[in-house]
PDB file of C-alpha atoms and ligand atoms in Angstrom:
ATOM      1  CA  UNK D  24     110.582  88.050  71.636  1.00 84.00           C
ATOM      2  CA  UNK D  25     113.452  87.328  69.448  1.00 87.00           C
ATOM      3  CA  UNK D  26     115.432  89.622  66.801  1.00 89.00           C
ATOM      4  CA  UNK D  27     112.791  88.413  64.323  1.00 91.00           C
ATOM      5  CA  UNK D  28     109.856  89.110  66.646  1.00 88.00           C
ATOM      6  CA  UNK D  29     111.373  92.590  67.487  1.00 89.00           C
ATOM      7  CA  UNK D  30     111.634  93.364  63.394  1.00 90.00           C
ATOM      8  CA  UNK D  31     108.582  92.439  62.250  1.00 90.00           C
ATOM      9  CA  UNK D  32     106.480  93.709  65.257  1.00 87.00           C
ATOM     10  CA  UNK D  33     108.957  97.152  64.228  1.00 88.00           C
ATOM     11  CA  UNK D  34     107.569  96.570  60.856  1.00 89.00           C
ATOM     12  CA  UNK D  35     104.316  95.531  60.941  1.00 88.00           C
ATOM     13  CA  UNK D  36     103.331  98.190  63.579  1.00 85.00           C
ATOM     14  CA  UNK D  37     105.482 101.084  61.598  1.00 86.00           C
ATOM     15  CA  UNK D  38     107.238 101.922  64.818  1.00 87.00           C
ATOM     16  CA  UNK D  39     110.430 103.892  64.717  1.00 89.00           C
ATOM     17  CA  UNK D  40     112.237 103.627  67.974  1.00 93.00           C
ATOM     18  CA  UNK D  41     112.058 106.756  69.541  1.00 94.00           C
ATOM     19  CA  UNK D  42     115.837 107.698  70.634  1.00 93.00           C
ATOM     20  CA  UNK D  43     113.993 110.598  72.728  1.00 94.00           C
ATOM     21  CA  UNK D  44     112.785 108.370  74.451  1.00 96.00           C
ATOM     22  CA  UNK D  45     115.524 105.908  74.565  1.00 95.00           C
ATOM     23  CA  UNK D  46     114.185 102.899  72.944  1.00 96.00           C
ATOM     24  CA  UNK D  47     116.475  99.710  72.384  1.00 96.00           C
ATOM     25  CA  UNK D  48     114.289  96.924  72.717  1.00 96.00           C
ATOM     26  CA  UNK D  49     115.529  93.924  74.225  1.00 96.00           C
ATOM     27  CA  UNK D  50     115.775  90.830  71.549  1.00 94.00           C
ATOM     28  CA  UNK D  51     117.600  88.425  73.454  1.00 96.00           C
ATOM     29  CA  UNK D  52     115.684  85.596  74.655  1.00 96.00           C
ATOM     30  CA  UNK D  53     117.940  84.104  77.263  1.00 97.00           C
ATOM     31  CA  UNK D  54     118.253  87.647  78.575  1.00 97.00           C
ATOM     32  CA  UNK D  55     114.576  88.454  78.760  1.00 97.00           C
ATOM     33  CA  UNK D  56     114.723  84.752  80.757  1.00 97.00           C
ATOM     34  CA  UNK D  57     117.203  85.447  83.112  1.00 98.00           C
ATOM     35  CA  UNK D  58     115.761  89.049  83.828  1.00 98.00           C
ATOM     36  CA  UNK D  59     112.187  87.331  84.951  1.00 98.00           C
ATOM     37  CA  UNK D  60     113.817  84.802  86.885  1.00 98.00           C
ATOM     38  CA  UNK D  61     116.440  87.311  88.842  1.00 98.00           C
ATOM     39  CA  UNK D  62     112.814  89.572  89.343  1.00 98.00           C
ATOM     40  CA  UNK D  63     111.571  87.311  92.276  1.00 98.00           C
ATOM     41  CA  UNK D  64     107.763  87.233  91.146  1.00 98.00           C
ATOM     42  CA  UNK D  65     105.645  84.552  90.551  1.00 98.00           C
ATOM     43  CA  UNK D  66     101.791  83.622  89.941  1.00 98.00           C
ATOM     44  CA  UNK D  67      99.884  86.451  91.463  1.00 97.00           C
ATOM     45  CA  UNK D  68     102.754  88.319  92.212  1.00 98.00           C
ATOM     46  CA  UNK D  69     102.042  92.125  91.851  1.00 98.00           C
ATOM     47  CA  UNK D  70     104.472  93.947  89.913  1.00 98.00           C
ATOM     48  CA  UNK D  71     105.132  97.110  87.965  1.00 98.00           C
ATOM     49  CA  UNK D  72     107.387  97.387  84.819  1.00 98.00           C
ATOM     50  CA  UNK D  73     108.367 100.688  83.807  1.00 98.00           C
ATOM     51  CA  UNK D  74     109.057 101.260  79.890  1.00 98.00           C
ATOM     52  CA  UNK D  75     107.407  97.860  78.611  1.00 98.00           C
ATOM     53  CA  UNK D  76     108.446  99.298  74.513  1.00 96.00           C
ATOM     54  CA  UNK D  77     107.207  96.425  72.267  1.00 94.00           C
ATOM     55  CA  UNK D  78     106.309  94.394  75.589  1.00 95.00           C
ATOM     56  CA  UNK D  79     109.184  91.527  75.267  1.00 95.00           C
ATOM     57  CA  UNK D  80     109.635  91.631  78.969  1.00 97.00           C
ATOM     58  CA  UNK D  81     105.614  91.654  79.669  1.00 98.00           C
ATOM     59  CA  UNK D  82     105.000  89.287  77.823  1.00 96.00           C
ATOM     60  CA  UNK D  83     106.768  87.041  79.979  1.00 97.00           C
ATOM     61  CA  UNK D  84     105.306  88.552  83.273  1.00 98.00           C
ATOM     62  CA  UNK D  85     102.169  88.033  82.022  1.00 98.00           C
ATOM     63  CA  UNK D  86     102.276  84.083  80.675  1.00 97.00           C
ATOM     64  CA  UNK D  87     103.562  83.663  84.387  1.00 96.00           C
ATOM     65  CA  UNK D  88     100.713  84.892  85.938  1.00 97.00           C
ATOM     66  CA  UNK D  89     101.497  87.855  87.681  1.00 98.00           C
ATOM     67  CA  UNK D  90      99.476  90.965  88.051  1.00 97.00           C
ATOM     68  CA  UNK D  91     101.413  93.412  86.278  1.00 98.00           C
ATOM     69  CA  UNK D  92     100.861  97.040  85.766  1.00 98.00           C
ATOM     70  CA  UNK D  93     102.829  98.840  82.945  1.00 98.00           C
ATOM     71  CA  UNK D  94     103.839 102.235  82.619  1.00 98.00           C
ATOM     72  CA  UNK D  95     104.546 103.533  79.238  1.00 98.00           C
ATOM     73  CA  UNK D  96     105.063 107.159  77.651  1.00 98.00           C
ATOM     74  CA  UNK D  97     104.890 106.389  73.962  1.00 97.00           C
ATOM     75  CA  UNK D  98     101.546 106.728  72.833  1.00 96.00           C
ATOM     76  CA  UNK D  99     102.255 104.784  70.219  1.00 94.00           C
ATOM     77  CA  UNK D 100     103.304 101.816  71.973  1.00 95.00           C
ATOM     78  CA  UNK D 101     100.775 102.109  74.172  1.00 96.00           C
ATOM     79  CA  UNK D 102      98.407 101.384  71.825  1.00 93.00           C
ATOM     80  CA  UNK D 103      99.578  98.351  70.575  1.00 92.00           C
ATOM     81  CA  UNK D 104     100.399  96.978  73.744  1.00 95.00           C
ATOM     82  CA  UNK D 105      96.973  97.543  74.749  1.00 96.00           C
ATOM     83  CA  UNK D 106      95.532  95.763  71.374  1.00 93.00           C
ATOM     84  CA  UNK D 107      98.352  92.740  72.194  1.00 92.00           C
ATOM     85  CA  UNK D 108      97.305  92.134  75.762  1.00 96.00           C
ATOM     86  CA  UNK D 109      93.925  92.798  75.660  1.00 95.00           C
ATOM     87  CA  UNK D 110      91.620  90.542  77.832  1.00 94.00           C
ATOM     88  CA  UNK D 111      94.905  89.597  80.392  1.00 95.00           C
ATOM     89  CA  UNK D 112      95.473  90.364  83.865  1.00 91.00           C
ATOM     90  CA  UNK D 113      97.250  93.578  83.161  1.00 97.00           C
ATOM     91  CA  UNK D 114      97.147  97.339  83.534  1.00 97.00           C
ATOM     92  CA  UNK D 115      98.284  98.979  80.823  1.00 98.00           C
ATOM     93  CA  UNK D 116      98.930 103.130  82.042  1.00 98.00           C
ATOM     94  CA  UNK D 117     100.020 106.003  79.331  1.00 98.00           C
ATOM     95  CA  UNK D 118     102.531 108.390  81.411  1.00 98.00           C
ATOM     96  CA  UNK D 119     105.564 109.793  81.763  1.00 98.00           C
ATOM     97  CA  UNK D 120     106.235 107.150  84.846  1.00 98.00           C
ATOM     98  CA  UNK D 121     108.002 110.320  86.401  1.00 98.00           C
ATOM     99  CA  UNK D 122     104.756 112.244  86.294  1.00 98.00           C
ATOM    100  CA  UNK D 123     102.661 109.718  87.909  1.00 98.00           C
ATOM    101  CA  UNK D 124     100.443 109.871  91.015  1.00 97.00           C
ATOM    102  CA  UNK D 125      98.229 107.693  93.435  1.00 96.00           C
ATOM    103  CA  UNK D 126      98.795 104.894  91.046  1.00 97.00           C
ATOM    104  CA  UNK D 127      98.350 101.858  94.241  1.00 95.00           C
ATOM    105  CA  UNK D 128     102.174 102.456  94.925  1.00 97.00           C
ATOM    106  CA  UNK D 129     102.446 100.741  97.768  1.00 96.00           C
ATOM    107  CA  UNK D 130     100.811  97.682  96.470  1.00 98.00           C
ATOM    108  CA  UNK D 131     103.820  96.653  94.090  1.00 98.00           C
ATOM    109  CA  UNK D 132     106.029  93.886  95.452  1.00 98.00           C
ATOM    110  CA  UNK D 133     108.448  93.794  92.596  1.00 98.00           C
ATOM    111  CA  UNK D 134     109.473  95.971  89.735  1.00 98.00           C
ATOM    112  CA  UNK D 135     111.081  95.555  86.700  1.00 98.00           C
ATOM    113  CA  UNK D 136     112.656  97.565  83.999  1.00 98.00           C
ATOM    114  CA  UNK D 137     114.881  97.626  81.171  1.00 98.00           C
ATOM    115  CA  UNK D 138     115.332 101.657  82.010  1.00 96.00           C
ATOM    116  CA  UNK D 139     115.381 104.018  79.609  1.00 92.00           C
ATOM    117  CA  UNK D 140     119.258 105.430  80.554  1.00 92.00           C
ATOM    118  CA  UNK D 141     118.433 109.266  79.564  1.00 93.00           C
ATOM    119  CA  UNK D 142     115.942 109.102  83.255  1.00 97.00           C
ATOM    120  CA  UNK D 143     117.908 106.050  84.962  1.00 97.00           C
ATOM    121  CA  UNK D 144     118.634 108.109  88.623  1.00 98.00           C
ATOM    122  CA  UNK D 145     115.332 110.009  89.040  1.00 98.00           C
ATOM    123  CA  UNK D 146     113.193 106.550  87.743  1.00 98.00           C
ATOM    124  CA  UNK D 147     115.701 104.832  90.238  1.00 98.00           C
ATOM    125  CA  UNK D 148     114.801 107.180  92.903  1.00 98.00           C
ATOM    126  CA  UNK D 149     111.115 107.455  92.319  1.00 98.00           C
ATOM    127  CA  UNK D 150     110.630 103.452  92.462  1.00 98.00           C
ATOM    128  CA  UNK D 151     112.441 103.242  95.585  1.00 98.00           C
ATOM    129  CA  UNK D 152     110.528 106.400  97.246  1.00 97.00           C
ATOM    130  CA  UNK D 153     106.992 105.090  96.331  1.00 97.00           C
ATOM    131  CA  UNK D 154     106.741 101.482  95.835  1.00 97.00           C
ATOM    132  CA  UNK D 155     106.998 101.154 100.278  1.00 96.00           C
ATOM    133  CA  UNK D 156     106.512  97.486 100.137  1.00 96.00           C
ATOM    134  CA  UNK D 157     108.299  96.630  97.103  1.00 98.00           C
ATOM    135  CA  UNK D 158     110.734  93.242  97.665  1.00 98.00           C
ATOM    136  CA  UNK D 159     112.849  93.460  95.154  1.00 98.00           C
ATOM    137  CA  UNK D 160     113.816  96.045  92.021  1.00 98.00           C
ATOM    138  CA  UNK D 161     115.326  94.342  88.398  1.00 98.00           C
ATOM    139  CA  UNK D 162     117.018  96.439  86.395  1.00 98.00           C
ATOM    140  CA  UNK D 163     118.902  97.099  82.947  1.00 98.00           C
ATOM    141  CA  UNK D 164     121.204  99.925  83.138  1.00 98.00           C
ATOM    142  CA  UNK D 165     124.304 101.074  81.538  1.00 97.00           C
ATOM    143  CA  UNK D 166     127.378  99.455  82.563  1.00 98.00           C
ATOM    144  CA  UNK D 167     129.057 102.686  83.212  1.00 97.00           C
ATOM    145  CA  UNK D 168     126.443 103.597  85.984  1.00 98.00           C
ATOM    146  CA  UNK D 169     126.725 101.287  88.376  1.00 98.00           C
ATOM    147  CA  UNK D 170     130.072 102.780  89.451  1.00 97.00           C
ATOM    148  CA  UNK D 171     127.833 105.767  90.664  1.00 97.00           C
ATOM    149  CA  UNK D 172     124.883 103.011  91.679  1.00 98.00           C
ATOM    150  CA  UNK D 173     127.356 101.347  94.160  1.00 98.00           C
ATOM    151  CA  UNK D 174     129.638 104.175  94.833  1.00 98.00           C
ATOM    152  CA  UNK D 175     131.570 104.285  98.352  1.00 97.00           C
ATOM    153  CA  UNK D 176     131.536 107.087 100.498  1.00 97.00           C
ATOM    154  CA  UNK D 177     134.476 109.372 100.014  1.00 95.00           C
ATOM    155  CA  UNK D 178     134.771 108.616  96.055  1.00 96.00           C
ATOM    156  CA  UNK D 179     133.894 110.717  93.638  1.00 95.00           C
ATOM    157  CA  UNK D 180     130.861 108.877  92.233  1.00 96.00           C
ATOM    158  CA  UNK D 181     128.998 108.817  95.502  1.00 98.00           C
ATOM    159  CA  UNK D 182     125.674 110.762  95.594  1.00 97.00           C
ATOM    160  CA  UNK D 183     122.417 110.996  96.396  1.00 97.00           C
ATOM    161  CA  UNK D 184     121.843 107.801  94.229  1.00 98.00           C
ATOM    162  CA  UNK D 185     124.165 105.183  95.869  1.00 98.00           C
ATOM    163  CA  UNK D 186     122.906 106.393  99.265  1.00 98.00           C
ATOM    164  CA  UNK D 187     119.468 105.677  98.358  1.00 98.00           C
ATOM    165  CA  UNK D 188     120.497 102.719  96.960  1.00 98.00           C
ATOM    166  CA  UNK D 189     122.025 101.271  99.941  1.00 98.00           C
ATOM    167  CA  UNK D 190     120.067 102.278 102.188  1.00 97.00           C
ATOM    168  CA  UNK D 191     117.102 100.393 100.318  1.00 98.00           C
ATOM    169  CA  UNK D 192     119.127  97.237 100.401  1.00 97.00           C
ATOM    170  CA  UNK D 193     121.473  94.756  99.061  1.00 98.00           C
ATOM    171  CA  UNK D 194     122.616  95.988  95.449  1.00 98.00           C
ATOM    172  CA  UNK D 195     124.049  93.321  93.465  1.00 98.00           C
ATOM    173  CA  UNK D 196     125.823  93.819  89.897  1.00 98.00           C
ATOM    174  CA  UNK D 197     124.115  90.474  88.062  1.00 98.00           C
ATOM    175  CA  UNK D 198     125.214  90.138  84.511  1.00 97.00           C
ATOM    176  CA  UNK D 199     126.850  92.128  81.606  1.00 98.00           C
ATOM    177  CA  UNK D 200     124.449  92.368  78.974  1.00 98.00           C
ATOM    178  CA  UNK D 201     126.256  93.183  75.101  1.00 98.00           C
ATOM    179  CA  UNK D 202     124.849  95.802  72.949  1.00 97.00           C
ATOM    180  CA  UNK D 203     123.673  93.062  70.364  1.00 96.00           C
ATOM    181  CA  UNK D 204     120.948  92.250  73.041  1.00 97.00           C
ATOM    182  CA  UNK D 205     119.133  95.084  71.654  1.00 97.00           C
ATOM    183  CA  UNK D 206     117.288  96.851  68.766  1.00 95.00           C
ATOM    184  CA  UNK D 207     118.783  98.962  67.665  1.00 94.00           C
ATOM    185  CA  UNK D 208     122.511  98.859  69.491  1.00 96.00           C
ATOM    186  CA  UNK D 209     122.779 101.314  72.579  1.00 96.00           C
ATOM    187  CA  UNK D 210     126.080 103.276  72.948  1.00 95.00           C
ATOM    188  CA  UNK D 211     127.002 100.971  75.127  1.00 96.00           C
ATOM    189  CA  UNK D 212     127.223  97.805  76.980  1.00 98.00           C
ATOM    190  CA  UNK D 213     124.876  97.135  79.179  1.00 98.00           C
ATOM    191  CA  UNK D 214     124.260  95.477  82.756  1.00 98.00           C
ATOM    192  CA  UNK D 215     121.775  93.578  84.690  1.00 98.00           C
ATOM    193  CA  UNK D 216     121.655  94.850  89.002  1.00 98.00           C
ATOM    194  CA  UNK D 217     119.059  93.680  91.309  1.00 98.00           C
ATOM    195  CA  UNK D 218     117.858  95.416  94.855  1.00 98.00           C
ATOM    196  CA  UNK D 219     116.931  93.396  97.161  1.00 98.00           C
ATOM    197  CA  UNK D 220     115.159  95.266 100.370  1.00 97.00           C
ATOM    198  CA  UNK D 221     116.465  95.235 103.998  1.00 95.00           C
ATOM    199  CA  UNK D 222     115.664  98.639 105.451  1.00 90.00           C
ATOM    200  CA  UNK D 223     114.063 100.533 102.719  1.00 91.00           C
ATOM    201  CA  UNK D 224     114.059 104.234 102.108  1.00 94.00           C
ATOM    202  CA  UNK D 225     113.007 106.391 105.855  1.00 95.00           C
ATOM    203  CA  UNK D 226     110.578 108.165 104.116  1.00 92.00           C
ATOM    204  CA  UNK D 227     109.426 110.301 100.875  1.00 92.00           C
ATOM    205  CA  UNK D 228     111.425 113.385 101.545  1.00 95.00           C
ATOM    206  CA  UNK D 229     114.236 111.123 101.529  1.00 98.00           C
ATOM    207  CA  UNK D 230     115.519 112.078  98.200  1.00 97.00           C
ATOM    208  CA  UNK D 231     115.430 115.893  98.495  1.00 97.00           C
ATOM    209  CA  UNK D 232     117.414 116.012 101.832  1.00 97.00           C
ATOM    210  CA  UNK D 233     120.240 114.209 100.192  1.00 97.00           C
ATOM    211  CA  UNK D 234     120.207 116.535  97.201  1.00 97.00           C
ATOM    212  CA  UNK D 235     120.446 119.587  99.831  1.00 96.00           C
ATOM    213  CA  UNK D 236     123.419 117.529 101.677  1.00 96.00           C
ATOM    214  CA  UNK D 237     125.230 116.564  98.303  1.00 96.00           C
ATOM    215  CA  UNK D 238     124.534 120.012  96.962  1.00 94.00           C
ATOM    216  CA  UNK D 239     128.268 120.879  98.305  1.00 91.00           C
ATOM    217  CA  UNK D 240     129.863 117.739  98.298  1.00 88.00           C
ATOM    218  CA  UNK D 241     133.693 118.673  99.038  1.00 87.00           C
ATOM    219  CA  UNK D 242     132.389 121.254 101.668  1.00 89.00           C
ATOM    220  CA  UNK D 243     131.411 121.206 105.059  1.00 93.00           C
ATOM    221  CA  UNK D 244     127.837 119.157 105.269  1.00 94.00           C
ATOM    222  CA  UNK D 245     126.939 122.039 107.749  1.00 94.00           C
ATOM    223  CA  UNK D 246     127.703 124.504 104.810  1.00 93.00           C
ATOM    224  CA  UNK D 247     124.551 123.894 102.964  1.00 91.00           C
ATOM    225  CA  UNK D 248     122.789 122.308 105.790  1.00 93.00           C
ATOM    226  CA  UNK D 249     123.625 124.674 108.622  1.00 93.00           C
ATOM    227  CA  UNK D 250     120.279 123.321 110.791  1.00 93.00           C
ATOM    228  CA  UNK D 251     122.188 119.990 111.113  1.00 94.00           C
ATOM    229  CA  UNK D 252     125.142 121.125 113.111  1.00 93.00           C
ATOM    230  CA  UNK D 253     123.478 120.593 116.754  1.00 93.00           C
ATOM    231  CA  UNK D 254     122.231 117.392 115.173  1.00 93.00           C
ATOM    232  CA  UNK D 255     124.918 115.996 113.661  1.00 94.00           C
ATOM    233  CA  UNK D 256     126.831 116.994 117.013  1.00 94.00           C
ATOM    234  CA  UNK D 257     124.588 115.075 119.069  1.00 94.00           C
ATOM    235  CA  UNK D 258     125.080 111.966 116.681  1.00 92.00           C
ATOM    236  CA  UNK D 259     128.751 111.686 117.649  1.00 94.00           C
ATOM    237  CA  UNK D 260     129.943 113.147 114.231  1.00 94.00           C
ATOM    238  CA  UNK D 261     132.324 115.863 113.694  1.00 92.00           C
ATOM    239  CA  UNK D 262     131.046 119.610 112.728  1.00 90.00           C
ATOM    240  CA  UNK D 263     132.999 119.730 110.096  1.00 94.00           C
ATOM    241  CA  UNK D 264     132.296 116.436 108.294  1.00 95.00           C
ATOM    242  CA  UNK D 265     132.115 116.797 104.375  1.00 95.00           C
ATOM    243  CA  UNK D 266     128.973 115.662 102.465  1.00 95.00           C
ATOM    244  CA  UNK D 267     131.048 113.120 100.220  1.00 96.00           C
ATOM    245  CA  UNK D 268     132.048 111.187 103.776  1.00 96.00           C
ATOM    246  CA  UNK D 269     128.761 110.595 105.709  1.00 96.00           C
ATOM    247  CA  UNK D 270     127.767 107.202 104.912  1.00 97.00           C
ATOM    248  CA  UNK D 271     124.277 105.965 104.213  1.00 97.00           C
ATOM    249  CA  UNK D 272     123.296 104.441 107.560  1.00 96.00           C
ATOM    250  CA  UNK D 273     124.698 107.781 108.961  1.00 96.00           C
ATOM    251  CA  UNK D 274     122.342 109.794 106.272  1.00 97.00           C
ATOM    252  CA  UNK D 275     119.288 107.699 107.322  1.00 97.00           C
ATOM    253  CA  UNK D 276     119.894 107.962 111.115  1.00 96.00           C
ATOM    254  CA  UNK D 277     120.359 111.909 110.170  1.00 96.00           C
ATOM    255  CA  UNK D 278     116.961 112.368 108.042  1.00 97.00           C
ATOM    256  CA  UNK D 279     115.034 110.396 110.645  1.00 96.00           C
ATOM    257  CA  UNK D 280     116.243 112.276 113.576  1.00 94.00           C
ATOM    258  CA  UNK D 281     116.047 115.469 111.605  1.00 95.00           C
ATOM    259  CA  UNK D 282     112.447 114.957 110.169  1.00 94.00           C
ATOM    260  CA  UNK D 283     111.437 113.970 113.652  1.00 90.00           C
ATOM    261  CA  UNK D 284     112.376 116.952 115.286  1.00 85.00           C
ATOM    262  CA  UNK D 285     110.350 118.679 112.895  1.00 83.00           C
ATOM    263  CA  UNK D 286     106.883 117.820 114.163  1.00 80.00           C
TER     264      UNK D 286
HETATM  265  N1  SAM L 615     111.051  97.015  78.092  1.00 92.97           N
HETATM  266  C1  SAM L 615     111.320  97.104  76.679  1.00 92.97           C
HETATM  267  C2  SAM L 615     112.389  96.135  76.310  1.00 92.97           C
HETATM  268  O1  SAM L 615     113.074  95.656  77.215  1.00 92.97           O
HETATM  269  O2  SAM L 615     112.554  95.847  75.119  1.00 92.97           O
HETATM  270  C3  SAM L 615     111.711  98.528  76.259  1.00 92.97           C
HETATM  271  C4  SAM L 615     112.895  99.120  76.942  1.00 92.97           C
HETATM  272  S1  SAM L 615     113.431 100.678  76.275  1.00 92.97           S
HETATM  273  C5  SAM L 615     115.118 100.687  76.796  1.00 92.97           C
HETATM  274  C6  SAM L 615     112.762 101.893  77.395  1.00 92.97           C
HETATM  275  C7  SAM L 615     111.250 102.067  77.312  1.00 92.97           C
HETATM  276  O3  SAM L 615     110.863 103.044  78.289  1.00 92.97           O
HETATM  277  C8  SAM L 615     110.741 102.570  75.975  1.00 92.97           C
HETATM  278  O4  SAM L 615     109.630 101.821  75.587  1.00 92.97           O
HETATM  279  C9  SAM L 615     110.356 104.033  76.252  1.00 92.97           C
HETATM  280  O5  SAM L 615     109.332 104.516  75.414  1.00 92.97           O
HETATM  281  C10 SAM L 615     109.939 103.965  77.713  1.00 92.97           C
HETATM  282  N2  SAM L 615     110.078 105.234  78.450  1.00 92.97           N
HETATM  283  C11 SAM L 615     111.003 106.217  78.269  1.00 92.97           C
HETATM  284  N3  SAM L 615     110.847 107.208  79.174  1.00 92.97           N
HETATM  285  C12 SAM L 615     109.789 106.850  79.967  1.00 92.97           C
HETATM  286  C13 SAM L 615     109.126 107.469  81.066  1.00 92.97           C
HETATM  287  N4  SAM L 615     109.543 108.660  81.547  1.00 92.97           N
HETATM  288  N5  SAM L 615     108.058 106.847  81.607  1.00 92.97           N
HETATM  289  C14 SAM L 615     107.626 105.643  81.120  1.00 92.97           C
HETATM  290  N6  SAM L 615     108.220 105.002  80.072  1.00 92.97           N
HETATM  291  C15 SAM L 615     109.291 105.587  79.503  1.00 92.97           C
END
């Protein structure tokens, strides 16, 4: 879908994008290209597209053949997308992709999304926590967050997010994508960042553990975690190592050993 597309669908269908929701619709066609092509699907390819707005990225998935589910809150745009699509190989879900459960998670190989930025990190986190055989994650973001996306231990982005992020797999920074891409504009510039998997998250509580280590950052990891100390001990790492300097291999070694000695 080009500008023109995007306008008149806009105008025919009386949609207002939703800045609640964080709507900028992508309008760019070589963009839209290069975002299917960087996804890694093909015919019969199962993937899952979070946010699919006016559908310009869909559309795409679904001339290629894939089996796509897509996950959309706005009512609205559910509706048409539904009416647009109708009789294709697609699954068209009305959610809050945050709120949504036993939806054949682990049957996605790929996912796509041109994220919404107001719920980038917990969409982020949820993808990579369910979807346990998913190949390879496309997404838009904001420029400015991939500092925190690819953050290095010890700086002051790192977080729960980059270690997730790493420990899924390779995290590459693909293409700057201009606010003119979009209608309307976004704040900001934009980017383009593919995961590909290696190791993949150790397992769903994944995400919560690192919020408990991070939750004192500067401070001892032992402060907020004091159950880790013999652990952590045992691993070869100093007591008194802070939260901000544990890497991510060292965080998933931790949370497997930890949840293990839980059973
Ligand atoms: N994929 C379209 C495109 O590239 O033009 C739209 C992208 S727009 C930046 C983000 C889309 O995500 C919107 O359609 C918005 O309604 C939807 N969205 C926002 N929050 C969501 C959520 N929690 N779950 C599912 N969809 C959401």
């Amino acid at each position: 879908m080009n500008k023109e597309d995007i306008l008149r669908y806009i105008a025919d269908n009386k949609i207002l994008p939703d800045k609640n929701f964080g709507q900028n619709f992508l309008c760019d066609e070589d963009i839209i290209d290069t975002i299917v092509e960087l996804s890694g699907a093909s015919s019969g390819s199962k993937v899952i597209e979070i946010g699919p707005g006016c559908g310009a990225l869909t559309d795409r998935f679904v001339a290629m053949g894939t089996r796509i589910t897509a996950v959309e809150i706005d009512k609205r745009l559910n509706e048409h997308l539904k009416t647009r699509f109708e009789g294709e190989d697609i699954d068209i879900i009305c959610s809050d992709y945050l709120k949504l459960k036993d939806y054949e998670e682990s049957s996605f190989e790929y996912a796509v999304s041109n994220i919404p930025y107001y719920v980038m990190t917990p969409i982020m986190i949820k993808l990579m926590t369910d979807l346990t055989s998913c190949k390879k994650m496309t997404f838009m973001v904001e420029e400015a967050a991939i500092s925190r996306i690819m953050a290095q231990p010890g700086s002051k982005q790192y977080g729960p997010l980059a270690v997730m992020c790493s420990c899924f797999g390779k995290v590459s920074k693909e293409l700057i994508v201009p606010r003119a891409a979009f209608i309307p504009p976004p704040h900001t510039t934009s980017a383009v960042i593919t995961l590909t998997r290696k190791e993949g998250i150790p397992g769903t509580g994944f995400a919560s553990f690192l919020e408990k280590c991070f939750s004192q950052r500067r401070k001892k990891l032992t402060n907020s975690f004091p159950e880790l100390k013999p652990l952590i001990t045992s691993m070869g790492l100093r007591d008194d190592i802070r939260a901000e300097a544990v890497t991510p291999e060292e965080y998933r070694d931790i949370f497997i050993n930890y949840t293990s000695s839980l059973i």
